[in-house]
Coordinates of C-alpha atoms in Angstrom, one line a residue:
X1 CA 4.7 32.7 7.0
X2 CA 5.2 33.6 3.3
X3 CA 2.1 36.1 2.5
X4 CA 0.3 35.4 -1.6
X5 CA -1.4 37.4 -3.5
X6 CA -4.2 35.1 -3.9
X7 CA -6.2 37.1 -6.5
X8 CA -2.9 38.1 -8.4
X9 CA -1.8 34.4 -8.7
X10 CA -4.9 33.2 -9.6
X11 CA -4.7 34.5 -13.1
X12 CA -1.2 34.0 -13.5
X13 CA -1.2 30.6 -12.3
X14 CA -4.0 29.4 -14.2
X15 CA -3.3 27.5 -17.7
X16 CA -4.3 29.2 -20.6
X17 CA -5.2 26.0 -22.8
X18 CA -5.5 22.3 -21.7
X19 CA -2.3 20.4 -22.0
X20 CA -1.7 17.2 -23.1
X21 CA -1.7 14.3 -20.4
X22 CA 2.2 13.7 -21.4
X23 CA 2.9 17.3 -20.9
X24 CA 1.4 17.9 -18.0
X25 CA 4.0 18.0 -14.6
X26 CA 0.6 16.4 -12.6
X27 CA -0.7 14.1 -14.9
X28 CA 2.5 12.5 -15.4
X29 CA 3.5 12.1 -11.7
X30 CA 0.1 10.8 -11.2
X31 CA 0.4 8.1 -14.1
X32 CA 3.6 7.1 -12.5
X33 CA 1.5 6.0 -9.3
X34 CA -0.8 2.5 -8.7
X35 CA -4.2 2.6 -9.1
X36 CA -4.9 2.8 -5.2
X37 CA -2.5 5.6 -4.8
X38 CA -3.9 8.2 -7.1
X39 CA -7.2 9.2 -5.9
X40 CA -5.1 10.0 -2.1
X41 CA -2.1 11.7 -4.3
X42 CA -4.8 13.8 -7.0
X43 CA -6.7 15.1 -3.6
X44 CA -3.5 16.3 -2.5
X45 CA -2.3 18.4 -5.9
X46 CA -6.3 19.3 -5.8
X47 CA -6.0 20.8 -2.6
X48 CA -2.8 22.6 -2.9
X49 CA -3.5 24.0 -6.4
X50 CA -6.8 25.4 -4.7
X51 CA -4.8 27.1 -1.5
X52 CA -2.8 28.8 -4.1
X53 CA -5.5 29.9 -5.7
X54 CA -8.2 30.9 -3.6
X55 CA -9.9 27.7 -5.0
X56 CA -9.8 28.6 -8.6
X57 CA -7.6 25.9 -9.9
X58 CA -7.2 22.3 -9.7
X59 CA -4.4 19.5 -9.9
X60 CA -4.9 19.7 -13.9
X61 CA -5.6 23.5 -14.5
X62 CA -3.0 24.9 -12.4
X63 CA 0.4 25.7 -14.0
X64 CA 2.6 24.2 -12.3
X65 CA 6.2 25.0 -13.8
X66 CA 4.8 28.8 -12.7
X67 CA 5.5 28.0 -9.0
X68 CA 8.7 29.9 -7.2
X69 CA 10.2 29.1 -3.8
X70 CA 7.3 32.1 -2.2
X71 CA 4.5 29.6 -3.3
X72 CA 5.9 26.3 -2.0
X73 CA 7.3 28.0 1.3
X74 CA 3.5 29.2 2.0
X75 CA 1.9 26.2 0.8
X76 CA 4.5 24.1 3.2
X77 CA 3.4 26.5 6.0
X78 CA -0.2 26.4 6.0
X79 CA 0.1 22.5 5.7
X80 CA 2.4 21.9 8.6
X81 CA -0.1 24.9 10.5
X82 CA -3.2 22.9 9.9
X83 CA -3.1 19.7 9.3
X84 CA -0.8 16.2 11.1
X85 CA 3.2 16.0 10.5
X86 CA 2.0 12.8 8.5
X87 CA -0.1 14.5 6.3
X88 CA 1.3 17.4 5.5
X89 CA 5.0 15.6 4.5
X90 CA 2.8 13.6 2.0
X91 CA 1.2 16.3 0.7
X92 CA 4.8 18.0 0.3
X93 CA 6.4 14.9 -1.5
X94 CA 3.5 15.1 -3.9
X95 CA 4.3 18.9 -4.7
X96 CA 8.0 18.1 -4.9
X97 CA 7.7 15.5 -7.3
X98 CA 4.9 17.3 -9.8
X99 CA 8.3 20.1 -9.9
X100 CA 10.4 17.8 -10.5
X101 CA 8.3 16.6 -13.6
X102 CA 8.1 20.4 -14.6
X103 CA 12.1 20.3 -14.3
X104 CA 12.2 16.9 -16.5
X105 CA 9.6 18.1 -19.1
X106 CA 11.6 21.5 -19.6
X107 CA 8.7 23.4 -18.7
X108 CA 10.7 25.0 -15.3
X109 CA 14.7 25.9 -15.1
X110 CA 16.6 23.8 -13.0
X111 CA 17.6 26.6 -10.8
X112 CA 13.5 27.6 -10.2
X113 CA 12.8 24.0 -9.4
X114 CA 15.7 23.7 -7.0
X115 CA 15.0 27.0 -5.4
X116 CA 11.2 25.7 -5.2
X117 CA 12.0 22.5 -3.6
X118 CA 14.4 23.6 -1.1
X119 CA 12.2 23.4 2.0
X120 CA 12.8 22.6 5.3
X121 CA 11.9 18.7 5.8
X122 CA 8.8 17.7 8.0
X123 CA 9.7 16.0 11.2
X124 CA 6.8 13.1 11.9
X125 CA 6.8 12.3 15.0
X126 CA 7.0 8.7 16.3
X127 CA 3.3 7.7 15.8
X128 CA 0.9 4.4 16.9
X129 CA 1.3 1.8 14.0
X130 CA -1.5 1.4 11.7
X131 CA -3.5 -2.0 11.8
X132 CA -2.9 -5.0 13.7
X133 CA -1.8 -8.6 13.3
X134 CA -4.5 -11.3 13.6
X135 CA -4.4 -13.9 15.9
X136 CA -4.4 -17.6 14.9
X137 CA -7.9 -18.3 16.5
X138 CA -9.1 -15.1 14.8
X139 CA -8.3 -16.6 11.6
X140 CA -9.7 -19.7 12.2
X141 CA -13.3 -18.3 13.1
X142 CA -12.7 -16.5 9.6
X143 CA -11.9 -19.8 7.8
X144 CA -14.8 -22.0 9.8
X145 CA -17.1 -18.7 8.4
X146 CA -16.6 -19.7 5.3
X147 CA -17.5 -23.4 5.9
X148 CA -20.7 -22.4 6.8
X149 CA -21.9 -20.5 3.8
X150 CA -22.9 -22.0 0.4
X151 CA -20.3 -24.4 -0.8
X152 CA -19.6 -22.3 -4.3
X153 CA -19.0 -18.8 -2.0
X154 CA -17.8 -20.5 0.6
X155 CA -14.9 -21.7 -0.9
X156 CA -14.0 -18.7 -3.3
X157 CA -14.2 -16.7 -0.1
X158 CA -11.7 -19.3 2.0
X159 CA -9.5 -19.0 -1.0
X160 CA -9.6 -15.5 -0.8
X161 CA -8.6 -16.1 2.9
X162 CA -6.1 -18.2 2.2
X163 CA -4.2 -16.0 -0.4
X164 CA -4.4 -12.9 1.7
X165 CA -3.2 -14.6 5.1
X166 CA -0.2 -17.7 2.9
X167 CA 0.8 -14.6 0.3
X168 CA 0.9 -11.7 1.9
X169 CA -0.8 -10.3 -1.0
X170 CA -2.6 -6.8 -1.6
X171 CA -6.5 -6.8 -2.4
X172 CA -5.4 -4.8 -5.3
X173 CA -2.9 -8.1 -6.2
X174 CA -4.9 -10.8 -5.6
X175 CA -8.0 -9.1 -7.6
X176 CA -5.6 -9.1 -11.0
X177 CA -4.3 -12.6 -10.1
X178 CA -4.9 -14.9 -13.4
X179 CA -5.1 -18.5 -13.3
X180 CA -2.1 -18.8 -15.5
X181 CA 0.1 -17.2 -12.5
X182 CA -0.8 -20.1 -10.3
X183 CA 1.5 -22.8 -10.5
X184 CA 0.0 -25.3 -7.5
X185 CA 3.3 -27.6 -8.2
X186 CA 5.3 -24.7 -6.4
X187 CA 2.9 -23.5 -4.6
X188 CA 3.6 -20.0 -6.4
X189 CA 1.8 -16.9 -7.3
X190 CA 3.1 -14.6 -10.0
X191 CA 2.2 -11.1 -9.3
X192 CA 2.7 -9.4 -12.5
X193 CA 1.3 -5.9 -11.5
X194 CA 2.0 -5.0 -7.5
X195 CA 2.5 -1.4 -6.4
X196 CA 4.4 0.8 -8.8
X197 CA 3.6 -2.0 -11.2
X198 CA 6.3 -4.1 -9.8
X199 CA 6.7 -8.0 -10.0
X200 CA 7.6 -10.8 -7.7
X201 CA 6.9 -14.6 -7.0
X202 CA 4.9 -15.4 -3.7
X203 CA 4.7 -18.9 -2.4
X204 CA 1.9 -20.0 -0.8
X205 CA 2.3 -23.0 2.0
X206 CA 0.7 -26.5 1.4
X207 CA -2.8 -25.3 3.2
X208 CA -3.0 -22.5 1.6
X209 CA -3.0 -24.4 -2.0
X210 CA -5.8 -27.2 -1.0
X211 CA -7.8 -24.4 -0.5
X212 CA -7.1 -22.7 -3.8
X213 CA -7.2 -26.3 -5.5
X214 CA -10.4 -26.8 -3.8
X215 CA -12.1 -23.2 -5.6
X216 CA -10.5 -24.2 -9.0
X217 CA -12.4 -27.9 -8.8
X218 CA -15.7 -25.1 -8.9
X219 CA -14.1 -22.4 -11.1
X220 CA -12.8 -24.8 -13.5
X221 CA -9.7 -24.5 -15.2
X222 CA -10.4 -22.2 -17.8
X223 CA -8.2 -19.5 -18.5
X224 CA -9.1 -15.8 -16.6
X225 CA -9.4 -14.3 -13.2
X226 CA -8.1 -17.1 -10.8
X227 CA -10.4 -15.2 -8.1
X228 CA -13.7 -14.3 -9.1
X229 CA -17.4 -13.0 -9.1
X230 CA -20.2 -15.9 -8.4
X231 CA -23.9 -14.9 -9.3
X232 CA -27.0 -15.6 -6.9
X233 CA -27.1 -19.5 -7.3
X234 CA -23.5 -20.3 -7.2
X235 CA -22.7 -19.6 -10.9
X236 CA -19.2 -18.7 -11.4
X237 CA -18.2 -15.6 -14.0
X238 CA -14.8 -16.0 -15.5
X239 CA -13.8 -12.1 -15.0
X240 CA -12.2 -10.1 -12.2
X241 CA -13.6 -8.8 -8.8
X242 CA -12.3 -5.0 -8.0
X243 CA -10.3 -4.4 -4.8
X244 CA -13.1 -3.1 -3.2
X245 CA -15.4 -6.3 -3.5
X246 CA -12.2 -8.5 -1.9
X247 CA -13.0 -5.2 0.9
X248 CA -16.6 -6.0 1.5
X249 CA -16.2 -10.1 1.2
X250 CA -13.3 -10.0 4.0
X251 CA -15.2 -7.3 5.9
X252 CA -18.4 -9.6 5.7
X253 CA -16.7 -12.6 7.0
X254 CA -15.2 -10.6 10.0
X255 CA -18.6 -9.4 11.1
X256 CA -20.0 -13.4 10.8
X257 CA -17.1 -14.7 12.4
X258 CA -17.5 -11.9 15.1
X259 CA -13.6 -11.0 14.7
X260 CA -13.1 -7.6 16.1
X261 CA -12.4 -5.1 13.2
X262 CA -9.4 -5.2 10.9
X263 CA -8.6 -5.2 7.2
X264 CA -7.7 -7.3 4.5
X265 CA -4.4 -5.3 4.8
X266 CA -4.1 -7.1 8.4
X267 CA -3.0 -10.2 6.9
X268 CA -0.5 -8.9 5.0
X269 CA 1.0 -7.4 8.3
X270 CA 0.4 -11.0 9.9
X271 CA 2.4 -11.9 7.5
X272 CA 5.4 -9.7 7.3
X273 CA 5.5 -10.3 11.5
X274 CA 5.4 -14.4 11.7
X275 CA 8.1 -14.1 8.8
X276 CA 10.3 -12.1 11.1
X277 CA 10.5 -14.2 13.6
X278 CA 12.7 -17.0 11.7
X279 CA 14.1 -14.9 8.4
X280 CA 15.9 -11.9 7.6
X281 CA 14.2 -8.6 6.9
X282 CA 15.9 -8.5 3.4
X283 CA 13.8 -12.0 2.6
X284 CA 10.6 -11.0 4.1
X285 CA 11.2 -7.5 1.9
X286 CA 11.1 -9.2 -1.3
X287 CA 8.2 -11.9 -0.7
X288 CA 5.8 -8.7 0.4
X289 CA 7.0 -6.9 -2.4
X290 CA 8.2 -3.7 0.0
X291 CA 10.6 -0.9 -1.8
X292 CA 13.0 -1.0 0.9
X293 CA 13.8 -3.2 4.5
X294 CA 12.6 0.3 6.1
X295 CA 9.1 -0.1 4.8
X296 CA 8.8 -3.7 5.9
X297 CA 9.7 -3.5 9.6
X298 CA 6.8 -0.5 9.7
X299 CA 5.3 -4.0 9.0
X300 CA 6.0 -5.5 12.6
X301 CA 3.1 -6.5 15.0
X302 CA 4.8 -8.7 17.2
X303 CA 5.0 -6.4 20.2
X304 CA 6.7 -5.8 23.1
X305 CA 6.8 -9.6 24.2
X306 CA 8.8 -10.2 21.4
X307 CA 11.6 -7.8 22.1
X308 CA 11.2 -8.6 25.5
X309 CA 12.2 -12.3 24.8
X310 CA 14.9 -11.3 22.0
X311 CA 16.5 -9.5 24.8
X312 CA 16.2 -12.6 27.6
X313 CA 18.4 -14.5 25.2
X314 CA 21.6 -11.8 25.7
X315 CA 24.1 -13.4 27.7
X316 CA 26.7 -11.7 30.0
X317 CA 29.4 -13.8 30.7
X318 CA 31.9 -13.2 33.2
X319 CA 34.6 -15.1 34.6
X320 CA 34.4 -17.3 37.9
X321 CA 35.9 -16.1 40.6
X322 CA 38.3 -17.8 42.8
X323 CA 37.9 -18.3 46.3
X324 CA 40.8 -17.3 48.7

């Protein structure tokens, strides 16, 4: 493995003087990211700024157009050494694409940068799929959880329900949802900021809309959050919940309904799977929003019963034979 000078590079890796955010290789490749993605993606530069400098510089005060093919060789060594094939290829994209920054910003040559990112790629692997899909009796204990609370959270959380299982959508999604992207004609959702600040059009089925129809007789129609806050005594605040309180309010209706543990990110895997069974991947792609086909069929929870039966339905024919 590629030996630093840990000391050495300290000083020479270490900015002089604070850049600007628009300058800086790691600022900008974070900006580019979604909200939810940052945090995981600044840990990462944190981490590998720190192992290539005997933890005296960060993501922000490391200089990053300093790095030669020597540092990223180690740095991809001691991540592939200690930590999972998953991991470490994240944590490897993340260092690729803050050079690449460097390279776009003119603060590296084009030959350092490709010498620098010219590293053997990270096999990952076949690994247990994340999450599960939820059964339809599982989400009917959820729903009937929600029928027994107070009406006003009762029905904001149903809604919530509803969205997440009919939409597909991201907690992140549905928490910056605004009335005026609800169009209960069409049955449609607008989602105007998704993951790399993407849009898209959702369409929720006909149950899926009482329920929403049935929150905005409470909410009222007043322009806003579509999903929001409600105070001790069922009074509604016309603002927007975070991601993390769509967390706790799905989390808190799993433990009532005494569902076995899962996510709000559950549904939208319940989703992409019941989709695949009657349309293309390329259709399914587009409705959960998904980069590329690849990412959607990581997406699949239907299981072994259903390639089973896909392959039942093969024929072999053969010719009759003729007796003599």
């Amino acid at each position: 493995m590629p030996k630093i000078d840990r000391a050495a590079d300290a000083a020479r890796l270490k900015l002089l003087a604070p850049v600007p955010a628009t300058l800086h290789p790691a600022a900008v490749y974070l900006a580019s990211l979604s909200e939810g993605s940052q945090p995981t993606m600044r840990h990462a530069l944190d981490a590998i700024a720190s192992m290539l400098t005997g933890g005296e510089c960060d993501a922000l005060t490391l200089d990053w157009s300093k790095l030669r093919y020597q540092h990223t060789a180690a740095v991809r060594a001691s991540l592939v050494q200690g930590l999972a094939p998953a991991t470490a290829k994240k944590m490897v994209c993340a260092l690729r694409r803050v050079l690449k920054e460097a390279a776009r910003l003119g603060l590296m040559g084009y030959e350092d940068y490709a010498r620098a990112v010219d590293l053997p790629r990270i096999d990952t692997p076949p690994q247990k799929l994340k999450g599960r899909a939820l059964a339809t009796d599982e989400i009917a204990l959820l729903m009937d959880a929600c029928e027994s609370e107070a009406r006003t959270i009762g029905i904001r959380d149903a809604a919530i329900l509803a969205i997440l299982r009919g939409g597909g959508l991201r907690r992140e999604e549905l928490a910056q949802l605004e009335l005026k992207d609800y169009n209960p004609i069409l049955g449609e959702l607008e989602i105007r900021s998704g993951k790399r600040k993407s849009y898209r059009k959702v369409y929720l089925p006909v149950e899926a809309v009482a329920i929403v129809e049935e929150w905005l007789e409470i909410r009222s129609r007043q322009p806003g959050a579509l999903i929001t806050p409600v105070r001790k005594g069922g009074k509604v605040e016309l603002r927007h919940m975070s991601g993390d309180a769509v967390l706790k309010i799905v989390k808190r209706r799993g433990r009532k309904a005494g569902v076995a543990e899962f996510s709000p990110h559950d549904f939208r895997r319940t989703f992409c799977s019941e989709l695949l069974d009657d349309n293309d991947v390329v259709t399914v792609q587009k409705l959960a929003g998904h980069a590329t086909p690849v990412t959607t069929a990581k997406y699949d929870r239907r299981g072994e019963e259903t390639k089973r039966k896909a392959v039942e339905r093969l024929s072999i024919p053969r010719h009759q034979r003729t007796t003599q």
